[in-house]
Short mmCIF file of C-alpha atoms in Angstrom, two decimals:
data_model
loop_
_atom_site.label_atom_id
_atom_site.label_comp_id
_atom_site.label_asym_id
_atom_site.label_seq_id
_atom_site.Cartn_x
_atom_site.Cartn_y
_atom_site.Cartn_z
CA MET G 1 32.17 -3.56 -3.09
CA ASN G 2 29.50 -5.96 -2.07
CA LEU G 3 26.32 -4.11 -0.79
CA THR G 4 23.39 -5.58 1.13
CA PRO G 5 19.94 -5.08 -0.34
CA ARG G 6 19.28 -2.33 2.29
CA GLU G 7 22.51 -0.54 1.41
CA ASN G 8 21.71 -0.83 -2.31
CA PHE G 9 18.20 0.51 -1.77
CA GLN G 10 19.39 3.49 0.24
CA ARG G 11 21.81 4.21 -2.60
CA MET G 12 18.91 3.95 -5.05
CA MET G 13 16.84 6.35 -3.15
CA LEU G 14 19.68 8.89 -2.72
CA ARG G 15 20.61 8.48 -6.39
CA GLN G 16 24.16 7.52 -5.40
CA SER G 17 25.23 4.69 -7.77
CA PRO G 18 23.12 1.67 -6.78
CA GLN G 19 24.50 -1.56 -8.14
CA TRP G 20 21.18 -3.25 -9.04
CA LEU G 21 17.45 -2.70 -9.26
CA PRO G 22 15.59 -3.54 -5.99
CA LEU G 23 12.71 -5.96 -6.30
CA ASP G 24 9.52 -6.32 -4.48
CA ILE G 25 6.58 -8.63 -5.23
CA TRP G 26 3.07 -8.83 -3.55
CA TRP G 27 1.37 -12.27 -3.75
CA THR G 28 -2.00 -13.94 -3.32
CA GLY G 29 -2.24 -17.29 -1.55
CA PRO G 30 -2.57 -19.48 -4.58
CA VAL G 31 0.54 -18.05 -6.13
CA ILE G 32 2.42 -18.69 -2.97
CA ASP G 33 1.08 -22.26 -3.21
CA LEU G 34 2.53 -22.42 -6.70
CA VAL G 35 5.83 -21.19 -5.44
CA GLU G 36 5.84 -23.98 -2.78
CA GLN G 37 4.93 -26.52 -5.46
CA LYS G 38 7.77 -25.40 -7.70
CA LEU G 39 10.47 -24.47 -5.15
CA GLY G 40 9.46 -26.32 -2.06
CA THR G 41 9.06 -23.24 0.23
CA ARG G 42 6.41 -20.70 1.08
CA ASN G 43 8.99 -18.09 2.02
CA VAL G 44 8.81 -16.02 -1.08
CA VAL G 45 11.24 -13.33 0.15
CA GLU G 46 14.10 -15.94 0.41
CA ALA G 47 12.93 -18.00 -2.58
CA PHE G 48 13.17 -15.02 -4.88
CA HIS G 49 15.93 -13.08 -3.09
CA LEU G 50 13.55 -10.07 -2.69
CA ASP G 51 15.10 -6.94 -1.31
CA VAL G 52 12.12 -6.04 0.79
CA GLU G 53 10.34 -7.55 3.75
CA SER G 54 7.31 -6.11 5.56
CA VAL G 55 6.13 -5.71 9.10
CA SER G 56 2.83 -4.48 10.39
CA VAL G 57 1.01 -3.38 13.43
CA ALA G 58 -0.84 -6.11 15.51
CA TYR G 59 -4.47 -5.22 15.42
CA PRO G 60 -6.79 -6.96 17.99
CA ASP G 61 -8.98 -9.81 16.89
CA ASP G 62 -12.29 -8.16 17.83
CA ALA G 63 -14.75 -9.33 15.38
CA ALA G 64 -17.26 -10.46 17.82
CA GLN G 65 -17.27 -6.95 19.42
CA TRP G 66 -17.84 -5.33 16.02
CA ARG G 67 -20.61 -7.73 15.18
CA ALA G 68 -22.45 -6.95 18.37
CA ALA G 69 -21.90 -3.23 17.80
CA TYR G 70 -23.38 -3.41 14.34
CA GLU G 71 -26.41 -5.12 15.69
CA ARG G 72 -26.79 -2.32 18.29
CA ILE G 73 -26.84 0.47 15.60
CA GLY G 74 -29.34 -1.52 13.57
CA PHE G 75 -27.20 -2.84 10.77
CA VAL G 76 -28.05 -6.51 10.02
CA LEU G 77 -24.96 -8.46 8.50
CA PRO G 78 -25.40 -11.16 5.91
CA ALA G 79 -24.80 -14.60 7.22
CA ASP G 80 -21.63 -14.99 5.15
CA ALA G 81 -20.18 -11.60 6.10
CA GLU G 82 -16.50 -11.68 7.36
CA ILE G 83 -15.36 -8.93 9.88
CA GLY G 84 -11.54 -8.08 9.75
CA THR G 85 -9.34 -5.51 11.06
CA LEU G 86 -11.05 -2.45 12.71
CA GLY G 87 -14.48 -3.66 11.82
CA ILE G 88 -13.89 -3.80 8.02
CA THR G 89 -16.65 -6.15 6.79
CA ASN G 90 -16.91 -8.00 3.40
CA ARG G 91 -17.90 -11.19 1.79
CA VAL G 92 -16.48 -13.28 -0.88
CA PRO G 93 -18.41 -12.87 -4.18
CA ALA G 94 -19.91 -15.66 -6.08
CA LYS G 95 -17.24 -17.70 -7.86
CA GLU G 96 -18.86 -17.19 -11.29
CA THR G 97 -18.28 -13.48 -10.91
CA MET G 98 -14.65 -13.84 -9.95
CA GLY G 99 -12.94 -16.12 -12.41
CA ALA G 100 -9.49 -16.89 -11.16
CA ALA G 101 -9.18 -13.80 -8.97
CA VAL G 102 -8.97 -14.38 -5.21
CA HIS G 103 -8.23 -11.29 -3.33
CA LEU G 104 -11.28 -9.24 -4.41
CA ARG G 105 -14.15 -8.83 -1.92
CA GLU G 106 -17.58 -7.46 -1.87
CA MET G 107 -17.41 -4.56 0.57
CA ILE G 108 -20.18 -4.17 3.24
CA HIS G 109 -20.57 -0.81 4.81
CA PRO G 110 -22.25 -1.21 8.40
CA LEU G 111 -21.66 2.38 9.30
CA SER G 112 -23.95 3.62 6.40
CA VAL G 113 -26.81 3.64 9.02
CA ILE G 114 -24.96 5.99 11.36
CA THR G 115 -26.61 9.38 11.89
CA SER G 116 -24.47 11.00 14.53
CA VAL G 117 -20.99 11.35 15.79
CA ASP G 118 -22.21 10.14 19.20
CA GLN G 119 -23.02 6.77 17.71
CA LEU G 120 -19.62 6.52 16.24
CA ARG G 121 -18.01 7.07 19.69
CA THR G 122 -19.82 4.03 21.01
CA LEU G 123 -18.12 1.65 18.67
CA PRO G 124 -15.23 -0.79 19.80
CA TRP G 125 -12.41 1.24 18.23
CA ALA G 126 -9.10 -0.30 18.95
CA ASP G 127 -6.90 1.39 21.53
CA MET G 128 -4.02 2.42 19.34
CA THR G 129 -2.04 3.74 22.40
CA ASP G 130 -1.76 0.19 23.68
CA PRO G 131 2.01 -0.80 23.59
CA ALA G 132 0.98 -4.40 22.73
CA ARG G 133 0.06 -3.24 19.20
CA TYR G 134 3.73 -2.45 18.56
CA ALA G 135 5.78 -4.55 20.93
CA HIS G 136 6.86 -7.09 18.22
CA LEU G 137 8.04 -4.49 15.66
CA ALA G 138 11.58 -3.80 16.87
CA GLY G 139 12.51 -7.50 16.83
CA GLU G 140 11.14 -8.08 13.42
CA VAL G 141 13.01 -5.18 11.99
CA GLN G 142 16.18 -6.25 13.61
CA ARG G 143 15.71 -9.74 12.05
CA ILE G 144 15.14 -8.11 8.64
CA HIS G 145 18.11 -5.83 8.92
CA ALA G 146 20.35 -8.76 10.08
CA ALA G 147 19.46 -10.47 6.80
CA GLY G 148 20.44 -7.24 4.99
CA ARG G 149 17.11 -6.48 3.68
CA VAL G 150 14.89 -3.34 3.65
CA ALA G 151 12.31 -3.19 6.35
CA ALA G 152 8.96 -1.85 4.99
CA SER G 153 6.03 -1.13 7.27
CA TRP G 154 2.50 -1.52 5.96
CA MET G 155 0.11 1.28 6.75
CA ALA G 156 -1.71 1.66 3.30
CA CYS G 157 -5.48 2.46 3.54
CA THR G 158 -4.06 5.39 5.60
CA LEU G 159 -7.31 7.25 6.14
CA PHE G 160 -9.72 7.57 3.17
CA GLU G 161 -10.14 3.94 2.17
CA TRP G 162 -10.91 2.44 5.66
CA ALA G 163 -13.28 5.37 6.32
CA TRP G 164 -15.34 4.68 3.16
CA TYR G 165 -15.11 0.86 3.58
CA LEU G 166 -16.94 1.32 6.87
CA ARG G 167 -19.21 4.19 5.98
CA GLY G 168 -19.72 3.61 2.17
CA MET G 169 -18.12 5.90 -0.43
CA ASP G 170 -21.46 7.66 -1.25
CA HIS G 171 -22.18 8.31 2.42
CA LEU G 172 -18.64 9.56 3.14
CA PHE G 173 -18.60 11.94 0.23
CA GLY G 174 -22.08 13.15 1.29
CA ASP G 175 -20.84 13.74 4.88
CA LEU G 176 -17.90 15.83 3.73
CA ILE G 177 -19.99 17.84 1.28
CA GLU G 178 -22.78 18.46 3.69
CA GLY G 179 -20.43 19.03 6.71
CA ASN G 180 -22.28 16.89 9.10
CA ASP G 181 -19.16 15.81 11.05
CA ILE G 182 -19.58 12.06 10.56
CA GLY G 183 -17.08 11.66 7.73
CA ALA G 184 -14.64 14.09 9.23
CA TRP G 185 -14.79 12.11 12.49
CA LEU G 186 -13.89 8.91 10.69
CA LEU G 187 -11.10 10.51 8.66
CA ASP G 188 -9.64 12.14 11.81
CA TRP G 189 -9.78 8.75 13.74
CA PHE G 190 -7.91 6.99 11.00
CA THR G 191 -5.43 9.82 10.71
CA GLU G 192 -4.69 9.65 14.38
CA ARG G 193 -4.41 5.81 14.07
CA SER G 194 -1.89 6.21 11.29
CA ILE G 195 0.13 8.81 13.22
CA ARG G 196 0.34 6.36 16.20
CA GLY G 197 1.48 3.56 13.84
CA ALA G 198 3.99 5.72 12.04
CA GLN G 199 5.56 6.87 15.30
CA ALA G 200 5.94 3.20 16.37
CA TYR G 201 7.35 2.22 13.05
CA CYS G 202 9.98 4.97 13.38
CA ALA G 203 10.79 3.84 16.90
CA ALA G 204 11.43 0.33 15.56
CA ASP G 205 13.80 1.69 12.90
CA VAL G 206 12.02 0.72 9.69
CA ASP G 207 13.41 1.94 6.30
CA VAL G 208 10.11 2.58 4.51
CA ILE G 209 6.63 3.41 5.72
CA LEU G 210 3.97 2.44 3.22
CA LEU G 211 1.10 4.91 3.23
CA GLY G 212 -1.71 5.14 0.65
CA ASP G 213 -5.25 5.36 -0.33
CA ASP G 214 -6.79 4.72 -3.70
CA VAL G 215 -7.96 7.99 -4.95
CA GLY G 216 -7.62 7.49 -8.71
CA THR G 217 -9.55 5.71 -11.45
CA GLN G 218 -7.97 4.71 -14.70
CA ARG G 219 -9.46 7.89 -16.24
CA GLY G 220 -8.18 10.24 -13.56
CA MET G 221 -8.95 11.25 -9.96
CA MET G 222 -12.14 9.77 -8.47
CA MET G 223 -12.81 13.12 -6.87
CA SER G 224 -11.90 16.71 -7.84
CA VAL G 225 -8.41 17.78 -6.94
CA GLU G 226 -9.91 20.60 -4.98
CA PHE G 227 -11.94 18.08 -2.85
CA TRP G 228 -8.79 16.00 -2.34
CA ARG G 229 -6.85 19.03 -1.27
CA GLU G 230 -9.56 20.10 1.29
CA HIS G 231 -10.20 16.88 2.93
CA LEU G 232 -7.47 14.34 2.40
CA LYS G 233 -4.23 16.24 1.68
CA PRO G 234 -4.06 18.13 5.08
CA ARG G 235 -4.65 14.91 7.05
CA LEU G 236 -1.99 12.92 4.83
CA LYS G 237 0.39 15.81 5.51
CA ARG G 238 -0.14 15.42 9.23
CA VAL G 239 0.86 11.68 8.99
CA VAL G 240 4.01 12.47 6.81
CA HIS G 241 5.01 15.23 9.29
CA ALA G 242 4.57 12.85 12.20
CA ILE G 243 7.07 10.48 10.51
CA ARG G 244 9.53 13.36 9.93
CA ALA G 245 9.22 14.43 13.65
CA ALA G 246 9.64 10.74 14.95
CA GLU G 247 12.33 9.38 12.52
CA LYS G 248 15.67 8.54 14.14
CA ARG G 249 17.30 8.58 10.74
CA ARG G 250 15.87 8.99 7.19
CA VAL G 251 12.68 7.09 6.77
CA TRP G 252 11.44 6.85 3.20
CA VAL G 253 7.64 7.69 2.84
CA PHE G 254 5.87 5.56 0.12
CA TYR G 255 2.40 6.46 -1.05
CA HIS G 256 0.18 4.05 -2.93
CA SER G 257 -2.76 4.86 -5.14
CA ASP G 258 -4.01 2.79 -8.01
CA GLY G 259 -5.23 4.66 -11.09
CA ASP G 260 -4.10 7.87 -12.82
CA ILE G 261 -3.16 10.39 -10.01
CA ARG G 262 -0.91 12.65 -12.18
CA ALA G 263 -2.91 15.56 -11.00
CA ILE G 264 -1.65 15.28 -7.44
CA ILE G 265 1.95 14.09 -7.82
CA GLY G 266 3.23 17.58 -7.19
CA ASP G 267 1.08 17.80 -4.04
CA LEU G 268 2.48 14.56 -2.78
CA VAL G 269 6.08 15.88 -3.32
CA GLU G 270 5.08 19.09 -1.55
CA ILE G 271 3.99 17.32 1.68
CA GLY G 272 7.07 15.14 1.81
CA VAL G 273 6.27 11.83 -0.01
CA ASP G 274 9.52 10.15 -1.23
CA ILE G 275 8.18 7.25 -3.36
CA LEU G 276 5.12 6.89 -5.67
CA ASN G 277 3.46 3.40 -6.05
CA PRO G 278 2.40 1.66 -8.12
CA LEU G 279 3.05 3.66 -11.29
CA GLN G 280 0.32 1.72 -13.08
CA PRO G 281 1.38 1.58 -16.86
CA GLU G 282 -2.21 1.07 -18.11
CA CYS G 283 -3.15 4.55 -17.14
CA MET G 284 0.14 6.31 -15.88
CA PRO G 285 2.56 6.29 -18.82
CA VAL G 286 5.80 5.20 -17.34
CA ASP G 287 8.17 7.35 -19.49
CA GLU G 288 5.97 10.45 -19.11
CA VAL G 289 5.67 10.25 -15.44
CA ILE G 290 9.30 9.34 -14.52
CA GLY G 291 10.56 11.83 -16.99
CA ALA G 292 8.46 14.67 -15.49
CA HIS G 293 9.11 13.80 -11.80
CA LYS G 294 12.42 11.72 -11.47
CA HIS G 295 14.20 14.55 -9.64
CA HIS G 296 11.57 14.99 -6.95
CA ILE G 297 10.16 11.44 -6.19
CA GLY G 298 10.97 7.81 -6.57
CA PHE G 299 8.91 5.05 -8.15
CA TRP G 300 8.08 1.55 -6.93
CA GLY G 301 6.13 -0.63 -9.32
CA GLY G 302 5.81 -0.12 -13.03
CA ILE G 303 5.08 -3.85 -14.09
CA GLY G 304 1.44 -4.02 -15.04
CA THR G 305 -0.66 -6.72 -13.26
CA GLN G 306 -3.62 -6.05 -15.64
CA THR G 307 -1.55 -6.59 -18.72
CA THR G 308 2.14 -7.56 -18.67
CA MET G 309 2.25 -10.00 -15.77
CA PRO G 310 -0.94 -12.05 -16.68
CA PHE G 311 -1.21 -11.60 -20.38
CA GLY G 312 2.25 -10.68 -21.67
CA THR G 313 5.07 -12.79 -22.85
CA THR G 314 8.27 -13.34 -20.99
CA ASP G 315 9.83 -10.93 -23.53
CA ASP G 316 7.27 -8.33 -22.56
CA VAL G 317 8.08 -8.85 -18.88
CA ARG G 318 11.79 -8.46 -19.53
CA ALA G 319 11.13 -5.31 -21.59
CA ALA G 320 9.16 -3.68 -18.80
CA VAL G 321 12.16 -4.32 -16.47
CA ARG G 322 14.61 -3.00 -18.98
CA GLN G 323 12.53 0.23 -19.36
CA LEU G 324 12.81 0.88 -15.55
CA ALA G 325 16.51 0.01 -15.59
CA ASP G 326 17.00 2.58 -18.32
CA TRP G 327 15.43 5.19 -16.06
CA ALA G 328 17.57 4.12 -13.03
CA ARG G 329 20.63 4.69 -15.17
CA ARG G 330 19.38 8.20 -15.87
CA ASP G 331 19.16 9.04 -12.04
CA ALA G 332 15.63 7.91 -11.38
CA ALA G 333 15.05 6.12 -8.07
CA VAL G 334 13.29 2.92 -8.94
CA VAL G 335 12.14 -0.32 -7.23
CA VAL G 336 10.87 -2.99 -9.64
CA ALA G 337 7.65 -4.44 -8.74
CA PRO G 338 4.35 -5.54 -10.11
CA THR G 339 1.61 -2.88 -9.67
CA HIS G 340 -0.49 -5.08 -7.34
CA VAL G 341 -0.67 -8.58 -6.09
CA LEU G 342 -0.07 -11.52 -8.45
CA GLU G 343 -3.17 -13.43 -9.12
CA PRO G 344 -3.40 -17.08 -10.04
CA ASP G 345 -3.66 -16.13 -13.78
CA VAL G 346 -0.07 -14.99 -13.82
CA PRO G 347 2.02 -17.70 -15.64
CA TRP G 348 4.88 -19.13 -13.67
CA GLU G 349 7.20 -18.35 -16.63
CA ASN G 350 6.41 -14.66 -16.30
CA ILE G 351 7.31 -14.67 -12.60
CA GLN G 352 10.54 -16.37 -13.38
CA ALA G 353 11.20 -13.70 -16.11
CA LEU G 354 10.58 -10.86 -13.81
CA VAL G 355 12.91 -12.09 -11.09
CA LYS G 356 15.67 -13.19 -13.45
CA GLU G 357 15.67 -10.05 -15.53
CA THR G 358 15.74 -7.92 -12.47
CA MET G 359 18.41 -9.91 -10.66
CA GLU G 360 20.71 -9.95 -13.79
CA THR G 361 20.44 -6.27 -14.47
CA ARG G 362 23.40 -4.35 -13.29
CA LEU G 363 23.40 -0.65 -13.10
#
């Protein structure tokens, strides 16, 4: 029986005899340049026969409004500051501090000067009830499904990360500890933004909704579990429950956090998360984590972008894929993927090894 990638993915998530390991890869621009040089195309999904293709909400291009708003609240931006989605502001660090990395940015926190919720309300927040934000989604999902692929919607930075990107992590933590309402207002705004997006994605018939906020370091949680449970878990639960209320059929809820978040995996399962990403092997032992949780949650990732992909041999890459395949044969739900974007220091041979080993593995 010949399955489409979408059908095979559904079987994988349901633990109903998938035929192969689904594959997903996230890229940086220079690596896509390399793909074009080697293969003559920038369409990485088709070039590598990836099982997953993403869609995303159309946010307004309102950098000028945010720049003016930041001036009004008294925050002077550096001349080289770049304002992106929903006012997120950063600049490219000096080349000598970056090496070959390209996607890292120096965050700027314009809302660090905010002293009241009233000031927050004056900012040019996008109208997330505007149908124009979502009008394109159904057509894109239909195209992806027509190609037999899994349609995944991007909504990581669900509430915590964008809030601290704007406010500054120290200020946001201070707000929540002091109870001055600024931090809570920001978290609530991004929660509502995520609920609106999740409802639109469900209406468009996506297969997977990618939620997430980095709440881990490589030595454990970046905040106490109690703090996470008080301030972030209830809001994340609201987003997940909104997906369940809006889904026309089963939508798989994916949650991303870098770092070691073993302490909250049980909580994520409790509120309805289906898939954990990225399963970072440098700090989340793959065998330990899958062995402990394979009956309750799926895993998307597992191929280290700090170690295996840039610095391992092709044999190391193949061994990492075989490790995941072994767990898939033992009823774990697995999607093979690097744990983050591929940077320019990843050898072409390792990319080929990842794709070839995954595609040739049969379950």
